[in-house]
GROMACS .gro file of C-alpha atoms in nm:
model
  443
    1MET     CA    1  11.024   6.163   6.549
    2LYS     CA    2  11.299   6.451   6.591
    3GLN     CA    3  11.372   6.397   6.218
    4VAL     CA    4  11.019   6.424   6.136
    5TRP     CA    5  10.964   6.760   6.268
    6LEU     CA    6  11.269   6.902   6.142
    7GLY     CA    7  11.135   6.789   5.776
    8LEU     CA    8  10.816   6.934   5.854
    9PHE     CA    9  10.972   7.271   5.944
   10GLY     CA   10  11.226   7.255   5.657
   11THR     CA   11  10.938   7.220   5.407
   12LEU     CA   12  10.742   7.511   5.590
   13ALA     CA   13  11.056   7.735   5.548
   14LEU     CA   14  11.062   7.643   5.196
   15LEU     CA   15  10.706   7.726   5.139
   16LEU     CA   16  10.753   8.063   5.325
   17THR     CA   17  11.033   8.152   5.104
   18ALA     CA   18  10.860   8.104   4.802
   19CYS     CA   19  10.536   8.292   4.904
   20PRO     CA   20  10.471   8.578   4.688
   21GLY     CA   21  10.391   8.892   4.891
   22GLY     CA   22  10.722   9.040   5.012
   23GLY     CA   23  10.576   9.164   5.344
   24GLY     CA   24  10.572   9.021   5.707
   25GLY     CA   25  10.920   8.920   5.728
   26ILE     CA   26  10.866   8.677   5.420
   27SER     CA   27  11.143   8.690   5.192
   28CYS     CA   28  11.086   8.730   4.801
   29ASP     CA   29  11.355   8.521   4.562
   30PRO     CA   30  11.556   8.789   4.387
   31THR     CA   31  11.648   8.543   4.097
   32GLY     CA   32  11.555   8.610   3.733
   33THR     CA   33  11.324   8.882   3.603
   34GLY     CA   34  10.972   8.938   3.535
   35ASN     CA   35  10.704   9.208   3.442
   36LEU     CA   36  10.573   9.462   3.718
   37VAL     CA   37  10.246   9.599   3.597
   38VAL     CA   38  10.149   9.939   3.773
   39ASN     CA   39   9.773   9.999   3.685
   40VAL     CA   40   9.651  10.344   3.749
   41THR     CA   41   9.266  10.417   3.764
   42GLY     CA   42   9.019  10.711   3.831
   43LEU     CA   43   9.199  11.001   3.687
   44PRO     CA   44   9.036  11.186   3.416
   45ALA     CA   45   9.220  11.227   3.059
   46GLY     CA   46   9.514  11.472   3.065
   47VAL     CA   47   9.589  11.435   3.443
   48ASN     CA   48   9.902  11.278   3.536
   49ALA     CA   49   9.965  11.046   3.837
   50ASN     CA   50  10.215  11.089   4.067
   51VAL     CA   51  10.337  10.732   4.158
   52THR     CA   52  10.674  10.650   4.281
   53VAL     CA   53  10.802  10.269   4.245
   54MET     CA   54  11.071  10.134   4.451
   55GLY     CA   55  11.257   9.811   4.429
   56PRO     CA   56  11.572   9.593   4.424
   57GLY     CA   57  11.915   9.770   4.388
   58GLY     CA   58  11.805  10.082   4.450
   59LEU     CA   59  11.538  10.132   4.209
   60SER     CA   60  11.329  10.451   4.219
   61GLN     CA   61  11.089  10.548   3.949
   62THR     CA   62  10.812  10.774   3.907
   63LEU     CA   63  10.524  10.726   3.714
   64THR     CA   64  10.255  10.933   3.542
   65GLY     CA   65  10.008  10.685   3.453
   66SER     CA   66   9.973  10.306   3.393
   67GLN     CA   67  10.288  10.129   3.298
   68THR     CA   68  10.416   9.774   3.284
   69LEU     CA   69  10.802   9.754   3.399
   70SER     CA   70  10.907   9.470   3.166
   71GLY     CA   71  11.209   9.225   3.239
   72THR     CA   72  11.265   9.403   3.565
   73ALA     CA   73  11.497   9.241   3.860
   74ALA     CA   74  11.280   8.970   4.061
   75GLY     CA   75  11.239   9.100   4.426
   76THR     CA   76  11.010   9.305   4.650
   77TYR     CA   77  10.862   9.612   4.497
   78THR     CA   78  10.678   9.896   4.696
   79ALA     CA   79  10.468  10.193   4.542
   80THR     CA   80  10.356  10.522   4.711
   81ALA     CA   81  10.103  10.762   4.547
   82SER     CA   82  10.052  11.168   4.619
   83ILE     CA   83   9.758  11.358   4.557
   84VAL     CA   84   9.745  11.541   4.216
   85ALA     CA   85   9.542  11.821   4.055
   86GLN     CA   86   9.356  11.904   3.740
   87SER     CA   87   9.426  12.231   3.607
   88HIS     CA   88   9.117  12.504   3.575
   89PRO     CA   89   9.098  12.895   3.563
   90LEU     CA   90   8.920  12.912   3.885
   91ILE     CA   91   8.954  12.612   4.140
   92ARG     CA   92   9.105  12.296   4.045
   93SER     CA   93   8.997  11.942   4.117
   94ALA     CA   94   9.186  11.730   4.340
   95TYR     CA   95   9.244  11.346   4.336
   96SER     CA   96   9.361  11.150   4.640
   97PRO     CA   97   9.507  10.782   4.571
   98SER     CA   98   9.469  10.423   4.726
   99VAL     CA   99   9.719  10.189   4.672
  100SER     CA  100   9.687   9.776   4.672
  101GLY     CA  101   9.895   9.526   4.573
  102SER     CA  102  10.201   9.709   4.745
  103PRO     CA  103  10.470   9.562   4.871
  104ALA     CA  104  10.463   9.309   4.566
  105CYS     CA  105  10.669   9.010   4.506
  106LEU     CA  106  10.790   8.970   4.134
  107GLN     CA  107  10.924   8.639   4.075
  108ASN     CA  108  11.135   8.488   3.781
  109GLY     CA  109  10.920   8.490   3.451
  110GLN     CA  110  10.596   8.588   3.635
  111ASN     CA  111  10.388   8.899   3.662
  112ALA     CA  112  10.302   9.102   3.987
  113THR     CA  113  10.030   9.386   3.993
  114ILE     CA  114  10.044   9.715   4.199
  115THR     CA  115   9.706   9.926   4.184
  116VAL     CA  116   9.656  10.299   4.230
  117SER     CA  117   9.305  10.378   4.254
  118TYR     CA  118   9.241  10.794   4.235
  119SER     CA  119   8.925  10.965   4.347
  120LEU     CA  120   8.788  11.303   4.352
  121ILE     CA  121   8.839  11.476   4.702
  122PRO     CA  122   8.486  11.622   4.768
  123THR     CA  123   8.614  11.969   4.887
  124SER     CA  124   8.801  12.029   4.547
  125ALA     CA  125   8.646  12.223   4.263
  126LYS     CA  126   8.427  12.444   4.498
  127LEU     CA  127   8.431  12.757   4.683
  128TRP     CA  128   8.355  12.746   5.039
  129LEU     CA  129   8.193  13.004   5.274
  130GLY     CA  130   8.107  13.006   5.642
  131GLU     CA  131   7.762  13.158   5.757
  132GLU     CA  132   7.754  13.361   6.084
  133LEU     CA  133   7.415  13.316   6.192
  134THR     CA  134   7.344  12.949   6.169
  135ASP     CA  135   7.694  12.819   6.187
  136GLN     CA  136   7.703  12.652   5.861
  137THR     CA  137   7.948  12.573   5.576
  138LEU     CA  138   7.841  12.641   5.240
  139GLY     CA  139   7.988  12.496   4.927
  140PHE     CA  140   7.933  12.632   4.570
  141ALA     CA  141   8.066  12.435   4.279
  142ARG     CA  142   8.285  12.607   4.039
  143GLU     CA  143   8.080  12.568   3.717
  144ASN     CA  144   7.834  12.803   3.875
  145LEU     CA  145   8.072  13.051   3.930
  146ASN     CA  146   8.141  13.188   3.578
  147SER     CA  147   7.892  13.475   3.580
  148SER     CA  148   7.648  13.664   3.849
  149ALA     CA  149   7.383  13.475   4.003
  150THR     CA  150   7.172  13.344   4.262
  151LEU     CA  151   7.295  13.016   4.405
  152ASN     CA  152   7.178  12.736   4.636
  153PRO     CA  153   7.473  12.611   4.818
  154ASN     CA  154   7.538  12.216   4.781
  155PRO     CA  155   7.619  12.119   5.052
  156SER     CA  156   7.456  12.332   5.319
  157ALA     CA  157   7.632  12.141   5.597
  158SER     CA  158   7.602  12.213   5.983
  159THR     CA  159   7.951  12.240   6.123
  160ARG     CA  160   7.902  12.376   6.458
  161GLY     CA  161   8.098  12.677   6.343
  162GLY     CA  162   8.129  12.894   6.034
  163GLU     CA  163   8.434  13.101   6.092
  164GLY     CA  164   8.799  13.086   6.012
  165LEU     CA  165   8.773  12.832   5.741
  166THR     CA  166   9.084  12.675   5.636
  167PHE     CA  167   9.203  12.333   5.468
  168ASP     CA  168   9.479  12.111   5.533
  169ARG     CA  169   9.687  11.933   5.236
  170GLU     CA  170   9.422  11.632   5.232
  171GLY     CA  171   9.153  11.873   5.189
  172ASN     CA  172   9.008  11.826   5.537
  173LEU     CA  173   8.831  12.146   5.680
  174TRP     CA  174   8.933  12.322   5.990
  175LEU     CA  175   8.709  12.614   6.160
  176PHE     CA  176   8.629  12.765   6.511
  177GLY     CA  177   8.368  12.626   6.745
  178GLY     CA  178   8.059  12.840   6.686
  179THR     CA  179   7.957  12.896   7.073
  180THR     CA  180   8.152  12.882   7.397
  181ALA     CA  181   8.011  12.515   7.458
  182ASP     CA  182   8.204  12.404   7.172
  183PRO     CA  183   8.599  12.296   7.091
  184HIS     CA  184   8.809  12.580   6.997
  185LEU     CA  185   8.879  12.414   6.672
  186LEU     CA  186   8.701  12.144   6.452
  187ARG     CA  187   8.829  11.939   6.164
  188TYR     CA  188   8.575  11.759   5.950
  189PRO     CA  189   8.712  11.530   5.698
  190ALA     CA  190   8.674  11.613   5.327
  191SER     CA  191   8.459  11.274   5.288
  192SER     CA  192   8.228  11.406   5.529
  193LEU     CA  193   8.150  11.744   5.342
  194THR     CA  194   7.913  11.597   5.070
  195GLY     CA  195   7.568  11.634   5.299
  196SER     CA  196   7.406  11.848   5.572
  197SER     CA  197   7.510  11.675   5.899
  198PRO     CA  198   7.894  11.632   5.872
  199THR     CA  199   8.091  11.468   6.187
  200PRO     CA  200   8.427  11.639   6.296
  201ASP     CA  201   8.699  11.374   6.376
  202ARG     CA  202   8.897  11.647   6.541
  203ARG     CA  203   8.761  11.855   6.851
  204LEU     CA  204   9.034  12.004   7.020
  205ASP     CA  205   9.093  12.282   7.278
  206ILE     CA  206   9.388  12.490   7.353
  207GLN     CA  207   9.474  12.476   7.716
  208GLY     CA  208   9.487  12.814   7.883
  209LEU     CA  209   9.260  12.993   7.638
  210THR     CA  210   8.955  13.072   7.850
  211CYS     CA  211   8.871  13.424   7.734
  212ILE     CA  212   8.539  13.504   7.594
  213GLY     CA  213   8.556  13.533   7.225
  214GLY     CA  214   8.818  13.230   7.178
  215LEU     CA  215   9.019  13.241   6.830
  216ASP     CA  216   8.982  13.498   6.554
  217SER     CA  217   9.224  13.346   6.281
  218LEU     CA  218   9.391  13.026   6.180
  219ALA     CA  219   9.680  12.939   5.950
  220PHE     CA  220   9.906  12.657   5.861
  221ASP     CA  221  10.265  12.700   5.817
  222PRO     CA  222  10.477  12.511   5.554
  223GLU     CA  223  10.563  12.235   5.795
  224GLY     CA  224  10.164  12.157   5.868
  225ASN     CA  225  10.149  12.314   6.221
  226LEU     CA  226   9.851  12.517   6.298
  227TRP     CA  227   9.857  12.848   6.429
  228ALA     CA  228   9.566  13.015   6.593
  229GLY     CA  229   9.532  13.366   6.696
  230SER     CA  230   9.301  13.493   6.977
  231LYS     CA  231   9.243  13.893   7.034
  232CYS     CA  232   9.097  13.809   7.381
  233ALA     CA  233   9.385  13.659   7.509
  234ASN     CA  234   9.651  13.868   7.313
  235ARG     CA  235   9.823  13.528   7.195
  236VAL     CA  236   9.880  13.320   6.905
  237TYR     CA  237   9.926  12.951   6.972
  238ARG     CA  238  10.095  12.683   6.770
  239LEU     CA  239   9.966  12.327   6.773
  240SER     CA  240  10.230  12.071   6.613
  241LYS     CA  241  10.156  11.870   6.297
  242ASP     CA  242  10.205  11.564   6.546
  243GLN     CA  243   9.959  11.686   6.793
  244LEU     CA  244   9.684  11.741   6.543
  245ALA     CA  245   9.730  11.376   6.365
  246GLY     CA  246   9.742  11.208   6.741
  247ALA     CA  247   9.455  11.382   6.875
  248GLY     CA  248   9.181  11.103   6.784
  249SER     CA  249   8.833  11.192   6.733
  250GLY     CA  250   8.720  11.246   7.123
  251ARG     CA  251   8.737  11.606   7.259
  252THR     CA  252   9.098  11.674   7.347
  253SER     CA  253   9.264  11.955   7.525
  254LEU     CA  254   9.629  12.045   7.369
  255SER     CA  255   9.892  12.229   7.521
  256ALA     CA  256  10.039  12.476   7.251
  257GLY     CA  257  10.413  12.403   7.232
  258VAL     CA  258  10.485  12.757   7.107
  259VAL     CA  259  10.299  13.050   7.248
  260PHE     CA  260  10.345  13.421   7.107
  261GLN     CA  261  10.220  13.713   7.328
  262VAL     CA  262  10.079  13.948   7.040
  263GLU     CA  263   9.850  14.249   7.097
  264ALA     CA  264   9.497  14.172   6.917
  265PRO     CA  265   9.622  13.926   6.676
  266ASN     CA  266   9.336  13.973   6.417
  267SER     CA  267   9.476  13.788   6.116
  268LEU     CA  268   9.762  13.529   6.023
  269ALA     CA  269   9.931  13.460   5.717
  270PHE     CA  270  10.257  13.291   5.619
  271ASP     CA  271  10.486  13.426   5.327
  272ARG     CA  272  10.689  13.217   5.098
  273GLU     CA  273  10.981  13.217   5.303
  274GLY     CA  274  10.763  13.079   5.590
  275ASN     CA  275  10.771  13.426   5.798
  276LEU     CA  276  10.455  13.472   6.013
  277TRP     CA  277  10.243  13.813   5.935
  278LEU     CA  278   9.992  13.942   6.188
  279GLY     CA  279   9.724  14.191   6.121
  280ARG     CA  280   9.650  14.364   6.473
  281GLY     CA  281   9.322  14.534   6.364
  282GLY     CA  282   9.217  14.587   6.713
  283SER     CA  283   9.524  14.765   6.823
  284SER     CA  284   9.539  15.150   6.822
  285ASP     CA  285   9.697  15.208   6.504
  286GLY     CA  286   9.607  14.892   6.289
  287THR     CA  287   9.964  14.775   6.221
  288VAL     CA  288  10.064  14.458   6.035
  289VAL     CA  289  10.371  14.277   6.174
  290ARG     CA  290  10.609  14.022   6.088
  291PHE     CA  291  10.801  13.759   6.286
  292ASP     CA  292  11.056  13.578   6.105
  293ARG     CA  293  11.060  13.190   6.053
  294SER     CA  294  11.360  13.149   6.257
  295ARG     CA  295  11.175  13.282   6.563
  296LEU     CA  296  10.901  13.041   6.544
  297GLY     CA  297  11.048  12.725   6.697
  298ALA     CA  298  11.006  12.869   7.053
  299SER     CA  299  10.738  13.090   7.270
  300TYR     CA  300  10.816  13.499   7.246
  301SER     CA  301  10.686  13.786   7.385
  302GLY     CA  302  10.923  14.056   7.242
  303PRO     CA  303  10.882  14.300   6.940
  304PRO     CA  304  10.830  14.191   6.574
  305ASP     CA  305  11.085  14.182   6.356
  306ARG     CA  306  10.891  14.408   6.101
  307GLU     CA  307  10.617  14.644   6.142
  308LEU     CA  308  10.407  14.836   5.895
  309ILE     CA  309  10.195  15.151   6.029
  310SER     CA  310   9.977  15.366   5.797
  311SER     CA  311  10.057  15.696   5.742
  312ASP     CA  312   9.821  16.014   5.879
  313SER     CA  313   9.701  16.018   5.511
  314LEU     CA  314   9.554  15.668   5.535
  315GLY     CA  315   9.431  15.650   5.892
  316ARG     CA  316   9.466  15.289   5.975
  317LEU     CA  317   9.578  14.960   5.836
  318ASP     CA  318   9.299  14.803   6.023
  319ALA     CA  319   9.392  14.454   5.933
  320ARG     CA  320   9.112  14.236   5.943
  321HIS     CA  321   9.220  13.990   5.698
  322LEU     CA  322   9.536  13.908   5.532
  323ALA     CA  323   9.634  13.709   5.207
  324PHE     CA  324   9.928  13.685   4.984
  325ASP     CA  325   9.887  13.653   4.614
  326ALA     CA  326  10.102  13.479   4.349
  327GLY     CA  327  10.319  13.814   4.306
  328GLY     CA  328  10.436  13.806   4.678
  329HIS     CA  329  10.199  14.107   4.763
  330LEU     CA  330  10.047  14.115   5.093
  331TRP     CA  331   9.668  14.232   5.084
  332VAL     CA  332   9.507  14.380   5.375
  333MET     CA  333   9.144  14.369   5.417
  334ALA     CA  334   9.018  14.673   5.634
  335PHE     CA  335   8.695  14.596   5.764
  336GLY     CA  336   8.611  14.970   5.885
  337ASP     CA  337   8.750  15.155   5.571
  338ASN     CA  338   8.588  14.869   5.332
  339ALA     CA  339   8.878  14.859   5.142
  340LEU     CA  340   9.173  14.658   5.013
  341TYR     CA  341   9.543  14.740   5.049
  342ARG     CA  342   9.820  14.592   4.883
  343LEU     CA  343  10.181  14.584   5.022
  344THR     CA  344  10.462  14.498   4.810
  345PRO     CA  345  10.750  14.284   4.857
  346GLY     CA  346  10.976  14.563   4.895
  347GLU     CA  347  10.745  14.713   5.155
  348GLN     CA  348  10.764  14.372   5.315
  349SER     CA  349  11.142  14.373   5.355
  350GLY     CA  350  11.362  14.500   5.600
  351THR     CA  351  11.334  14.525   5.958
  352GLY     CA  352  11.202  14.796   6.220
  353SER     CA  353  10.880  15.008   6.206
  354THR     CA  354  10.779  15.181   5.861
  355SER     CA  355  10.490  15.442   5.813
  356LEU     CA  356  10.341  15.384   5.469
  357THR     CA  357  10.045  15.468   5.218
  358PRO     CA  358  10.008  15.168   5.006
  359SER     CA  359  10.021  15.227   4.632
  360VAL     CA  360   9.734  15.011   4.543
  361ARG     CA  361   9.400  15.080   4.759
  362VAL     CA  362   9.074  14.950   4.650
  363TYR     CA  363   8.765  15.114   4.822
  364LEU     CA  364   8.448  14.904   4.773
  365GLY     CA  365   8.186  15.158   4.895
  366ALA     CA  366   7.984  15.161   5.213
  367GLY     CA  367   7.765  14.859   5.199
  368PRO     CA  368   8.012  14.560   5.214
  369LEU     CA  369   8.077  14.360   5.503
  370LEU     CA  370   8.448  14.250   5.450
  371GLU     CA  371   8.475  13.923   5.643
  372GLY     CA  372   8.752  13.733   5.442
  373MET     CA  373   8.924  13.672   5.102
  374ALA     CA  374   9.074  13.414   4.875
  375PHE     CA  375   9.288  13.426   4.562
  376ASP     CA  376   9.190  13.176   4.291
  377GLU     CA  377   9.380  13.024   4.001
  378GLY     CA  378   9.328  13.322   3.792
  379GLY     CA  379   9.409  13.585   4.031
  380GLY     CA  380   9.125  13.671   4.105
  381LEU     CA  381   8.997  13.779   4.455
  382TRP     CA  382   8.693  13.644   4.630
  383ILE     CA  383   8.547  13.842   4.902
  384THR     CA  384   8.247  13.847   5.097
  385TYR     CA  385   8.032  14.118   5.002
  386THR     CA  386   7.699  14.258   5.150
  387ALA     CA  387   7.469  14.058   5.363
  388ASP     CA  388   7.339  13.765   5.154
  389LYS     CA  389   7.608  13.804   4.886
  390PHE     CA  390   7.966  13.734   4.799
  391ALA     CA  391   8.170  13.851   4.476
  392ARG     CA  392   8.474  13.840   4.260
  393LEU     CA  393   8.721  14.104   4.198
  394ALA     CA  394   8.876  14.041   3.832
  395PRO     CA  395   9.295  14.071   3.838
  396SER     CA  396   9.225  14.406   3.665
  397GLN     CA  397   9.016  14.551   3.929
  398LEU     CA  398   9.319  14.485   4.182
  399SER     CA  399   9.533  14.797   4.083
  400GLY     CA  400   9.547  15.158   4.122
  401VAL     CA  401   9.378  15.361   4.365
  402ASN     CA  402   9.019  15.470   4.358
  403SER     CA  403   8.811  15.678   4.592
  404PRO     CA  404   8.554  15.571   4.866
  405GLY     CA  405   8.302  15.810   4.681
  406SER     CA  406   8.375  15.596   4.355
  407PRO     CA  407   8.368  15.229   4.475
  408VAL     CA  408   8.483  14.941   4.277
  409ILE     CA  409   8.194  14.708   4.186
  410PRO     CA  410   8.301  14.343   4.129
  411GLU     CA  411   8.295  14.177   3.816
  412ARG     CA  412   8.091  13.896   3.943
  413VAL     CA  413   7.818  13.921   4.233
  414PHE     CA  414   7.640  13.611   4.398
  415THR     CA  415   7.344  13.599   4.596
  416VAL     CA  416   7.319  13.316   4.851
  417GLY     CA  417   6.964  13.159   4.754
  418THR     CA  418   6.889  12.983   5.083
  419GLY     CA  419   6.596  13.208   5.193
  420GLY     CA  420   6.647  13.427   5.488
  421THR     CA  421   6.926  13.695   5.571
  422GLN     CA  422   7.292  13.515   5.543
  423TYR     CA  423   7.612  13.679   5.636
  424PRO     CA  424   7.882  13.509   5.438
  425LEU     CA  425   8.237  13.471   5.616
  426SER     CA  426   8.596  13.318   5.543
  427PRO     CA  427   8.586  13.235   5.159
  428ALA     CA  428   8.831  12.926   5.142
  429LEU     CA  429   8.938  12.714   4.804
  430TYR     CA  430   9.083  12.390   4.813
  431PRO     CA  431   9.334  12.306   4.697
  432ALA     CA  432   9.489  12.666   4.700
  433PRO     CA  433   9.659  12.792   4.375
  434ALA     CA  434   9.987  12.650   4.325
  435GLY     CA  435  10.151  12.986   4.341
  436LEU     CA  436  10.041  13.073   4.679
  437PRO     CA  437  10.237  13.010   5.004
  438LEU     CA  438   9.952  12.830   5.149
  439TYR     CA  439   9.992  12.478   5.319
  440HIS     CA  440   9.690  12.358   5.119
  441ARG     CA  441   9.857  12.430   4.782
  442LEU     CA  442   9.925  12.140   4.530
  443PRO     CA  443  10.170  12.161   4.267
   0.00000   0.00000   0.00000
């Protein structure tokens, strides 16, 4: 009987060894050669895939489309794929991959197939706006943004908040909770933002943040950590990428591993070097300050590494919102002055405190309600404008100095056509243009 059992175990071992699949500890016979077929589907013509195939002997090969690797060594092959984007002068489309058939066992004289299926990320190819009164998030398809018009948003999504809109690299939307009863932070999966009633899959509170007013600004750093500024607490909090990923869908309280004590942090932005810039619009002088990347790994309560103060001729920077353009200029949106100020890379560099008057100042008149801005692929700047309206400033309008009495009129002005008064907030695009220092940019 012992010999019978040994024979059965030996037969089973042979079957497992020959079984194609390559996973679960099952070996794949590396003898001979075969054909590895990689099928890529779902991408429009002219858009390259980004697929990496790894196999025996240290093989690592990047593929941009369907391909058959003929006469390749037998053994186990795996494939990974990255999000890719389709070029466009305003806002790109982004496509997310799903890989099946990996790992694959390629046997001598046979074929093995790995399939990479791409699908459109639904938050891409749109301009997104929050809405102050209804706590909604409004989407506007890029094909409707070529000339001034009245537009109905699609979707018009009830998101329990309409401020602080920002995207992560996968196209998921992050924003503030709309009321004191809501979590401080909410994340809506990209796949949920196709209808009117999306469901958040992250509901996060920041431990120790109890003041009325909650959060005022959000920004991802280059590593994917989320920074959140609170004027009422005079603090900026960092939630790590791992904390965000592991939080789950239930309401969760997270302890910020890094806390900066800063007066009235009104706005946040990261430059190309990963330095953190803050606009202090609520402070007495409306300064813009920089904390160097080397300082961002631990909590801090000291002075900034760089401080920019407006000269007497300008008044205050009043930095309600910040944004970098592709040339590395830092744009300051001054709510009180209804103006945009541009700070050059030279003005940003160095240390200590400097008074300045920006050489580019764009005044927009008395009517606009400036509550956010976002650059597009063509270098145009999207802004909230007046009640019910948002607008695009052409690149040619973002130079020189005009006067408050002779305001710049945006090249395109759009009316939100939902009926009733709307107050747009926090314009955001996914993906961000490739040249910008934003976490959700794509190559």
